[in-house]
Amino acid sequence: TQLLEQSPQFLSIQEGENLTVYCNSSSVFSSLQWYRQEPGEGPVLLVTVVTGGEVKKLKRLTFQFGDARKDSSLHITAAQPGDTGLYLCAGARGSNYKLTFGKGTLLTVNP
Amino acid sequence: GAGVSQSPSNKVTEKGKDVELRCDPISGHTALYWYRQSLGQGLEFLIYFQGNSAPDKSGLPSDRFSAERTGGSVSTLTIQRTQQEDSAVYLCASSPAGGTYNEQFFGPGTRLTVL
């Protein structure tokens, strides 16, 4: 059972375009993390959202946690080739040390 | 400071051979995780170490897989009698003690290819 569904699975866009990727679940998470993974590297943490409805901005990236804490979105404004990578969401439940990872969205930004 | 390091970065082995993968976590991080990442499958939890507590081995796919963590620092993941389906990227991550949201710091991974 895939507890965190990410969509789209693949996304290829031109530099300067905007995009949104989604992370959805039927389960509630106490917090949700977004990671970016570049080829040949491990995932790197971008942000953690913890409050329902929370919005966090990281330069051109905007992260939102759903009101019910079951879903999240990542919006990138004016995408750049450097944004290319695999975007993973991961949910945590309370003090449980295990994270549940989605399968990721592979983003390619073409110059 | 130094991040999580893993070695080797790439390992090619023949079916049936044993392999050892090494992880050096960030100094002072008490929690250490191993994951397996296969193409299109996301990150699969394998094992978790926290301080001196008994490890959570619930994610190990078979008894051919084992891991240890010596002195609360370096960890080794061993796969015995490797099979072709073991081919994947093996990622190690560490977390600091007292972390509120279980945020993890990943190494670059070891790409294992079993021929």
PDB file of C-alpha atoms in Angstrom:
ATOM      1  CA  THR A   1       0.000   0.000   0.000  1.00  0.00           C
ATOM      2  CA  GLN A   2       1.424   3.324  -1.089  1.00  0.00           C
ATOM      3  CA  LEU A   3       0.469   5.710   1.723  1.00  0.00           C
ATOM      4  CA  LEU A   4       1.800   8.829   0.005  1.00  0.00           C
ATOM      5  CA  GLU A   5       0.908   9.322  -3.643  1.00  0.00           C
ATOM      6  CA  GLN A   6       2.931  11.856  -5.588  1.00  0.00           C
ATOM      7  CA  SER A   7       1.826  13.350  -8.884  1.00  0.00           C
ATOM      8  CA  PRO A   8       2.779  13.765 -11.556  1.00  0.00           C
ATOM      9  CA  GLN A   9       5.379  11.028 -11.650  1.00  0.00           C
ATOM     10  CA  PHE A  10       7.303  12.813 -14.415  1.00  0.00           C
ATOM     11  CA  LEU A  11       7.285  16.476 -15.446  1.00  0.00           C
ATOM     12  CA  SER A  12       9.305  18.117 -18.199  1.00  0.00           C
ATOM     13  CA  ILE A  13       8.995  21.873 -18.652  1.00  0.00           C
ATOM     14  CA  GLN A  14      10.812  24.833 -20.153  1.00  0.00           C
ATOM     15  CA  GLU A  15      12.838  27.299 -18.148  1.00  0.00           C
ATOM     16  CA  GLY A  16      10.662  30.109 -16.826  1.00  0.00           C
ATOM     17  CA  GLU A  17       7.470  28.080 -16.504  1.00  0.00           C
ATOM     18  CA  ASN A  18       5.593  27.559 -13.262  1.00  0.00           C
ATOM     19  CA  LEU A  19       4.675  24.146 -11.917  1.00  0.00           C
ATOM     20  CA  THR A  20       2.988  22.412  -9.016  1.00  0.00           C
ATOM     21  CA  VAL A  21       3.563  18.893  -7.750  1.00  0.00           C
ATOM     22  CA  TYR A  22       1.353  17.103  -5.293  1.00  0.00           C
ATOM     23  CA  CYS A  23       1.660  14.709  -2.401  1.00  0.00           C
ATOM     24  CA  ASN A  24      -1.582  13.083  -1.277  1.00  0.00           C
ATOM     25  CA  SER A  25      -2.625  10.590   1.351  1.00  0.00           C
ATOM     26  CA  SER A  26      -5.721   9.229   3.024  1.00  0.00           C
ATOM     27  CA  SER A  27      -3.808   9.269   6.307  1.00  0.00           C
ATOM     28  CA  VAL A  28      -3.033  12.148   8.636  1.00  0.00           C
ATOM     29  CA  PHE A  29       0.586  13.059   9.243  1.00  0.00           C
ATOM     30  CA  SER A  30       1.928  15.134  12.111  1.00  0.00           C
ATOM     31  CA  SER A  31       4.503  16.664   9.791  1.00  0.00           C
ATOM     32  CA  LEU A  32       5.558  16.400   6.208  1.00  0.00           C
ATOM     33  CA  GLN A  33       8.949  16.929   4.650  1.00  0.00           C
ATOM     34  CA  TRP A  34      10.011  17.689   1.105  1.00  0.00           C
ATOM     35  CA  TYR A  35      13.365  16.546  -0.220  1.00  0.00           C
ATOM     36  CA  ARG A  36      15.129  17.082  -3.537  1.00  0.00           C
ATOM     37  CA  GLN A  37      17.444  14.429  -4.914  1.00  0.00           C
ATOM     38  CA  GLU A  38      19.863  15.077  -7.759  1.00  0.00           C
ATOM     39  CA  PRO A  39      21.379  12.259  -9.825  1.00  0.00           C
ATOM     40  CA  GLY A  40      24.059  10.380  -7.934  1.00  0.00           C
ATOM     41  CA  GLU A  41      23.275  12.124  -4.663  1.00  0.00           C
ATOM     42  CA  GLY A  42      21.136  11.456  -1.628  1.00  0.00           C
ATOM     43  CA  PRO A  43      17.948  13.400  -0.901  1.00  0.00           C
ATOM     44  CA  VAL A  44      18.418  16.844   0.616  1.00  0.00           C
ATOM     45  CA  LEU A  45      15.806  18.267   2.959  1.00  0.00           C
ATOM     46  CA  LEU A  46      14.088  21.391   1.610  1.00  0.00           C
ATOM     47  CA  VAL A  47      11.395  22.081   4.184  1.00  0.00           C
ATOM     48  CA  THR A  48       9.250  20.629   6.942  1.00  0.00           C
ATOM     49  CA  VAL A  49       5.598  21.636   7.341  1.00  0.00           C
ATOM     50  CA  VAL A  50       3.804  20.827  10.568  1.00  0.00           C
ATOM     51  CA  THR A  51       0.608  22.864  10.882  1.00  0.00           C
ATOM     52  CA  GLY A  52      -2.540  22.303   8.832  1.00  0.00           C
ATOM     53  CA  GLY A  53      -2.831  25.085   6.261  1.00  0.00           C
ATOM     54  CA  GLU A  54       0.772  26.134   6.711  1.00  0.00           C
ATOM     55  CA  VAL A  55       2.540  27.811   3.810  1.00  0.00           C
ATOM     56  CA  LYS A  56       6.313  28.083   3.656  1.00  0.00           C
ATOM     57  CA  LYS A  57       8.360  29.841   1.018  1.00  0.00           C
ATOM     58  CA  LEU A  58      11.921  29.083   0.044  1.00  0.00           C
ATOM     59  CA  LYS A  59      12.931  31.574  -2.654  1.00  0.00           C
ATOM     60  CA  ARG A  60      10.917  30.484  -5.715  1.00  0.00           C
ATOM     61  CA  LEU A  61       9.517  27.388  -3.986  1.00  0.00           C
ATOM     62  CA  THR A  62       6.230  27.514  -2.079  1.00  0.00           C
ATOM     63  CA  PHE A  63       5.158  24.593   0.084  1.00  0.00           C
ATOM     64  CA  GLN A  64       1.683  24.112   1.472  1.00  0.00           C
ATOM     65  CA  PHE A  65       0.345  21.612   3.992  1.00  0.00           C
ATOM     66  CA  GLY A  66      -3.335  20.771   3.639  1.00  0.00           C
ATOM     67  CA  ASP A  67      -5.760  21.835   6.338  1.00  0.00           C
ATOM     68  CA  ALA A  68      -6.376  18.211   7.310  1.00  0.00           C
ATOM     69  CA  ARG A  69      -2.654  17.389   7.198  1.00  0.00           C
ATOM     70  CA  LYS A  70      -3.235  14.669   4.623  1.00  0.00           C
ATOM     71  CA  ASP A  71      -1.769  16.360   1.590  1.00  0.00           C
ATOM     72  CA  SER A  72       0.828  18.847   0.500  1.00  0.00           C
ATOM     73  CA  SER A  73       1.888  20.717  -2.599  1.00  0.00           C
ATOM     74  CA  LEU A  74       5.074  22.255  -3.914  1.00  0.00           C
ATOM     75  CA  HIS A  75       4.832  25.162  -6.336  1.00  0.00           C
ATOM     76  CA  ILE A  76       7.870  26.407  -8.231  1.00  0.00           C
ATOM     77  CA  THR A  77       7.758  29.810  -9.875  1.00  0.00           C
ATOM     78  CA  ALA A  78       9.889  30.551 -12.947  1.00  0.00           C
ATOM     79  CA  ALA A  79      11.610  27.186 -12.929  1.00  0.00           C
ATOM     80  CA  GLN A  80      15.310  27.032 -13.698  1.00  0.00           C
ATOM     81  CA  PRO A  81      17.486  24.152 -14.947  1.00  0.00           C
ATOM     82  CA  GLY A  82      18.995  23.971 -11.466  1.00  0.00           C
ATOM     83  CA  ASP A  83      15.589  22.908 -10.146  1.00  0.00           C
ATOM     84  CA  THR A  84      15.904  19.637 -12.045  1.00  0.00           C
ATOM     85  CA  GLY A  85      15.740  16.617  -9.759  1.00  0.00           C
ATOM     86  CA  LEU A  86      13.554  14.094  -7.993  1.00  0.00           C
ATOM     87  CA  TYR A  87      11.206  15.719  -5.489  1.00  0.00           C
ATOM     88  CA  LEU A  88      10.205  13.438  -2.636  1.00  0.00           C
ATOM     89  CA  CYS A  89       7.661  14.002   0.078  1.00  0.00           C
ATOM     90  CA  ALA A  90       7.877  12.131   3.365  1.00  0.00           C
ATOM     91  CA  GLY A  91       5.367  11.993   6.190  1.00  0.00           C
ATOM     92  CA  ALA A  92       5.935  11.471   9.892  1.00  0.00           C
ATOM     93  CA  ARG A  93       3.440  10.377  12.515  1.00  0.00           C
ATOM     94  CA  GLY A  94       3.898  11.706  16.030  1.00  0.00           C
ATOM     95  CA  SER A  95       7.068  10.503  17.664  1.00  0.00           C
ATOM     96  CA  ASN A  96       7.379   7.546  15.287  1.00  0.00           C
ATOM     97  CA  TYR A  97      10.885   7.633  13.861  1.00  0.00           C
ATOM     98  CA  LYS A  98       9.880   6.099  10.567  1.00  0.00           C
ATOM     99  CA  LEU A  99       9.161   8.333   7.613  1.00  0.00           C
ATOM    100  CA  THR A 100       6.788   7.271   4.875  1.00  0.00           C
ATOM    101  CA  PHE A 101       8.166   8.324   1.508  1.00  0.00           C
ATOM    102  CA  GLY A 102       6.306   8.902  -1.713  1.00  0.00           C
ATOM    103  CA  LYS A 103       7.785   7.613  -4.970  1.00  0.00           C
ATOM    104  CA  GLY A 104       8.676  11.122  -6.069  1.00  0.00           C
ATOM    105  CA  THR A 105       8.168  13.476  -8.986  1.00  0.00           C
ATOM    106  CA  LEU A 106      11.026  13.588 -11.466  1.00  0.00           C
ATOM    107  CA  LEU A 107      11.278  17.174 -12.718  1.00  0.00           C
ATOM    108  CA  THR A 108      13.292  18.203 -15.749  1.00  0.00           C
ATOM    109  CA  VAL A 109      13.650  21.884 -16.541  1.00  0.00           C
ATOM    110  CA  ASN A 110      14.957  22.439 -20.034  1.00  0.00           C
ATOM    111  CA  PRO A 111      16.977  25.576 -20.842  1.00  0.00           C
TER     112      PRO A 111
ATOM    113  CA  GLY B   1      30.914  20.119   9.084  1.00  0.00           C
ATOM    114  CA  ALA B   2      31.151  16.838   7.191  1.00  0.00           C
ATOM    115  CA  GLY B   3      27.966  15.237   6.005  1.00  0.00           C
ATOM    116  CA  VAL B   4      27.003  11.590   5.871  1.00  0.00           C
ATOM    117  CA  SER B   5      29.493   9.583   3.848  1.00  0.00           C
ATOM    118  CA  GLN B   6      29.043   6.173   2.266  1.00  0.00           C
ATOM    119  CA  SER B   7      31.427   3.759   0.659  1.00  0.00           C
ATOM    120  CA  PRO B   8      31.875   2.421  -1.872  1.00  0.00           C
ATOM    121  CA  SER B   9      29.972   4.748  -4.174  1.00  0.00           C
ATOM    122  CA  ASN B  10      29.525   1.931  -6.670  1.00  0.00           C
ATOM    123  CA  LYS B  11      29.733  -1.810  -6.226  1.00  0.00           C
ATOM    124  CA  VAL B  12      29.423  -4.423  -8.940  1.00  0.00           C
ATOM    125  CA  THR B  13      29.309  -8.003  -7.770  1.00  0.00           C
ATOM    126  CA  GLU B  14      28.400 -11.423  -9.020  1.00  0.00           C
ATOM    127  CA  LYS B  15      25.294 -13.245  -7.944  1.00  0.00           C
ATOM    128  CA  GLY B  16      25.949 -15.272  -4.826  1.00  0.00           C
ATOM    129  CA  LYS B  17      28.761 -13.103  -3.471  1.00  0.00           C
ATOM    130  CA  ASP B  18      28.565 -11.200  -0.176  1.00  0.00           C
ATOM    131  CA  VAL B  19      28.875  -7.407  -0.046  1.00  0.00           C
ATOM    132  CA  GLU B  20      29.439  -4.880   2.725  1.00  0.00           C
ATOM    133  CA  LEU B  21      28.292  -1.292   2.500  1.00  0.00           C
ATOM    134  CA  ARG B  22      29.572   1.320   4.921  1.00  0.00           C
ATOM    135  CA  CYS B  23      27.995   4.459   6.351  1.00  0.00           C
ATOM    136  CA  ASP B  24      29.652   7.211   8.390  1.00  0.00           C
ATOM    137  CA  PRO B  25      26.935   9.380   9.923  1.00  0.00           C
ATOM    138  CA  ILE B  26      27.263  13.015  10.912  1.00  0.00           C
ATOM    139  CA  SER B  27      29.233  13.271  14.138  1.00  0.00           C
ATOM    140  CA  GLY B  28      26.923  13.398  17.136  1.00  0.00           C
ATOM    141  CA  HIS B  29      23.870  12.074  15.320  1.00  0.00           C
ATOM    142  CA  THR B  30      22.405   9.269  17.369  1.00  0.00           C
ATOM    143  CA  ALA B  31      19.889   7.928  14.861  1.00  0.00           C
ATOM    144  CA  LEU B  32      20.944   6.072  11.725  1.00  0.00           C
ATOM    145  CA  TYR B  33      18.759   4.667   8.958  1.00  0.00           C
ATOM    146  CA  TRP B  34      19.346   2.462   5.949  1.00  0.00           C
ATOM    147  CA  TYR B  35      17.043   2.675   2.926  1.00  0.00           C
ATOM    148  CA  ARG B  36      16.929   0.980  -0.442  1.00  0.00           C
ATOM    149  CA  GLN B  37      15.942   2.966  -3.512  1.00  0.00           C
ATOM    150  CA  SER B  38      14.962   1.072  -6.624  1.00  0.00           C
ATOM    151  CA  LEU B  39      13.956   2.668  -9.892  1.00  0.00           C
ATOM    152  CA  GLY B  40      10.390   3.923  -9.631  1.00  0.00           C
ATOM    153  CA  GLN B  41       9.899   2.456  -6.167  1.00  0.00           C
ATOM    154  CA  GLY B  42      10.766   5.283  -3.817  1.00  0.00           C
ATOM    155  CA  LEU B  43      12.693   4.817  -0.603  1.00  0.00           C
ATOM    156  CA  GLU B  44      12.200   1.509   1.180  1.00  0.00           C
ATOM    157  CA  PHE B  45      13.032   1.512   4.898  1.00  0.00           C
ATOM    158  CA  LEU B  46      15.446  -1.253   5.886  1.00  0.00           C
ATOM    159  CA  ILE B  47      16.738  -0.728   9.418  1.00  0.00           C
ATOM    160  CA  TYR B  48      16.966   1.919  12.158  1.00  0.00           C
ATOM    161  CA  PHE B  49      19.530   2.384  14.934  1.00  0.00           C
ATOM    162  CA  GLN B  50      19.062   4.761  17.860  1.00  0.00           C
ATOM    163  CA  GLY B  51      21.804   5.053  20.437  1.00  0.00           C
ATOM    164  CA  ASN B  52      22.228   1.862  22.427  1.00  0.00           C
ATOM    165  CA  SER B  53      18.669   0.662  21.841  1.00  0.00           C
ATOM    166  CA  ALA B  54      17.917  -2.533  19.961  1.00  0.00           C
ATOM    167  CA  PRO B  55      17.693  -1.742  16.237  1.00  0.00           C
ATOM    168  CA  ASP B  56      14.419  -1.852  14.351  1.00  0.00           C
ATOM    169  CA  LYS B  57      15.078  -4.491  11.697  1.00  0.00           C
ATOM    170  CA  SER B  58      11.497  -4.712  10.499  1.00  0.00           C
ATOM    171  CA  GLY B  59      12.315  -3.482   6.988  1.00  0.00           C
ATOM    172  CA  LEU B  60      15.008  -6.007   6.134  1.00  0.00           C
ATOM    173  CA  PRO B  61      13.644  -7.988   3.162  1.00  0.00           C
ATOM    174  CA  SER B  62      15.242 -11.325   4.028  1.00  0.00           C
ATOM    175  CA  ASP B  63      17.692 -12.973   6.405  1.00  0.00           C
ATOM    176  CA  ARG B  64      20.416 -12.404   3.829  1.00  0.00           C
ATOM    177  CA  PHE B  65      20.430  -8.774   4.969  1.00  0.00           C
ATOM    178  CA  SER B  66      22.012  -7.674   8.237  1.00  0.00           C
ATOM    179  CA  ALA B  67      23.432  -4.495   9.670  1.00  0.00           C
ATOM    180  CA  GLU B  68      25.432  -3.417  12.643  1.00  0.00           C
ATOM    181  CA  ARG B  69      26.505  -0.158  14.154  1.00  0.00           C
ATOM    182  CA  THR B  70      29.728  -0.100  16.100  1.00  0.00           C
ATOM    183  CA  GLY B  71      30.331   2.366  18.901  1.00  0.00           C
ATOM    184  CA  GLY B  72      27.193   4.273  18.053  1.00  0.00           C
ATOM    185  CA  SER B  73      28.801   5.675  14.919  1.00  0.00           C
ATOM    186  CA  VAL B  74      29.804   3.792  11.771  1.00  0.00           C
ATOM    187  CA  SER B  75      27.335   1.300  10.359  1.00  0.00           C
ATOM    188  CA  THR B  76      27.795  -1.595   7.961  1.00  0.00           C
ATOM    189  CA  LEU B  77      25.026  -3.172   5.895  1.00  0.00           C
ATOM    190  CA  THR B  78      25.856  -6.696   4.781  1.00  0.00           C
ATOM    191  CA  ILE B  79      24.068  -8.593   2.042  1.00  0.00           C
ATOM    192  CA  GLN B  80      24.920 -12.263   1.824  1.00  0.00           C
ATOM    193  CA  ARG B  81      24.518 -14.421  -1.277  1.00  0.00           C
ATOM    194  CA  THR B  82      23.470 -11.455  -3.370  1.00  0.00           C
ATOM    195  CA  GLN B  83      20.679 -11.829  -5.899  1.00  0.00           C
ATOM    196  CA  GLN B  84      19.937  -9.742  -8.986  1.00  0.00           C
ATOM    197  CA  GLU B  85      16.877  -8.265  -7.304  1.00  0.00           C
ATOM    198  CA  ASP B  86      19.206  -6.755  -4.670  1.00  0.00           C
ATOM    199  CA  SER B  87      20.467  -4.309  -7.309  1.00  0.00           C
ATOM    200  CA  ALA B  88      19.531  -0.824  -6.116  1.00  0.00           C
ATOM    201  CA  VAL B  89      20.909   2.299  -4.507  1.00  0.00           C
ATOM    202  CA  TYR B  90      21.408   1.864  -0.774  1.00  0.00           C
ATOM    203  CA  LEU B  91      21.078   5.116   1.147  1.00  0.00           C
ATOM    204  CA  CYS B  92      22.099   5.872   4.684  1.00  0.00           C
ATOM    205  CA  ALA B  93      20.699   8.761   6.713  1.00  0.00           C
ATOM    206  CA  SER B  94      21.295  10.133  10.181  1.00  0.00           C
ATOM    207  CA  SER B  95      19.349  12.353  12.541  1.00  0.00           C
ATOM    208  CA  PRO B  96      20.410  14.319  15.588  1.00  0.00           C
ATOM    209  CA  ALA B  97      19.232  13.502  19.066  1.00  0.00           C
ATOM    210  CA  GLY B  98      16.218  15.531  20.111  1.00  0.00           C
ATOM    211  CA  GLY B  99      15.124  16.299  16.596  1.00  0.00           C
ATOM    212  CA  THR B 100      11.477  17.269  16.647  1.00  0.00           C
ATOM    213  CA  TYR B 101      10.390  16.262  13.196  1.00  0.00           C
ATOM    214  CA  ASN B 102      12.726  13.375  12.437  1.00  0.00           C
ATOM    215  CA  GLU B 103      14.451  15.295   9.678  1.00  0.00           C
ATOM    216  CA  GLN B 104      17.068  13.149   8.055  1.00  0.00           C
ATOM    217  CA  PHE B 105      20.418  13.865   6.479  1.00  0.00           C
ATOM    218  CA  PHE B 106      21.306  11.495   3.674  1.00  0.00           C
ATOM    219  CA  GLY B 107      24.557  10.231   2.290  1.00  0.00           C
ATOM    220  CA  PRO B 108      25.182   9.985  -1.464  1.00  0.00           C
ATOM    221  CA  GLY B 109      24.343   6.289  -1.526  1.00  0.00           C
ATOM    222  CA  THR B 110      25.999   3.127  -2.778  1.00  0.00           C
ATOM    223  CA  ARG B 111      24.840   1.877  -6.148  1.00  0.00           C
ATOM    224  CA  LEU B 112      24.883  -1.917  -6.035  1.00  0.00           C
ATOM    225  CA  THR B 113      24.741  -3.917  -9.244  1.00  0.00           C
ATOM    226  CA  VAL B 114      24.448  -7.693  -9.028  1.00  0.00           C
ATOM    227  CA  LEU B 115      25.303  -9.452 -12.269  1.00  0.00           C
TER     228      LEU B 115
END
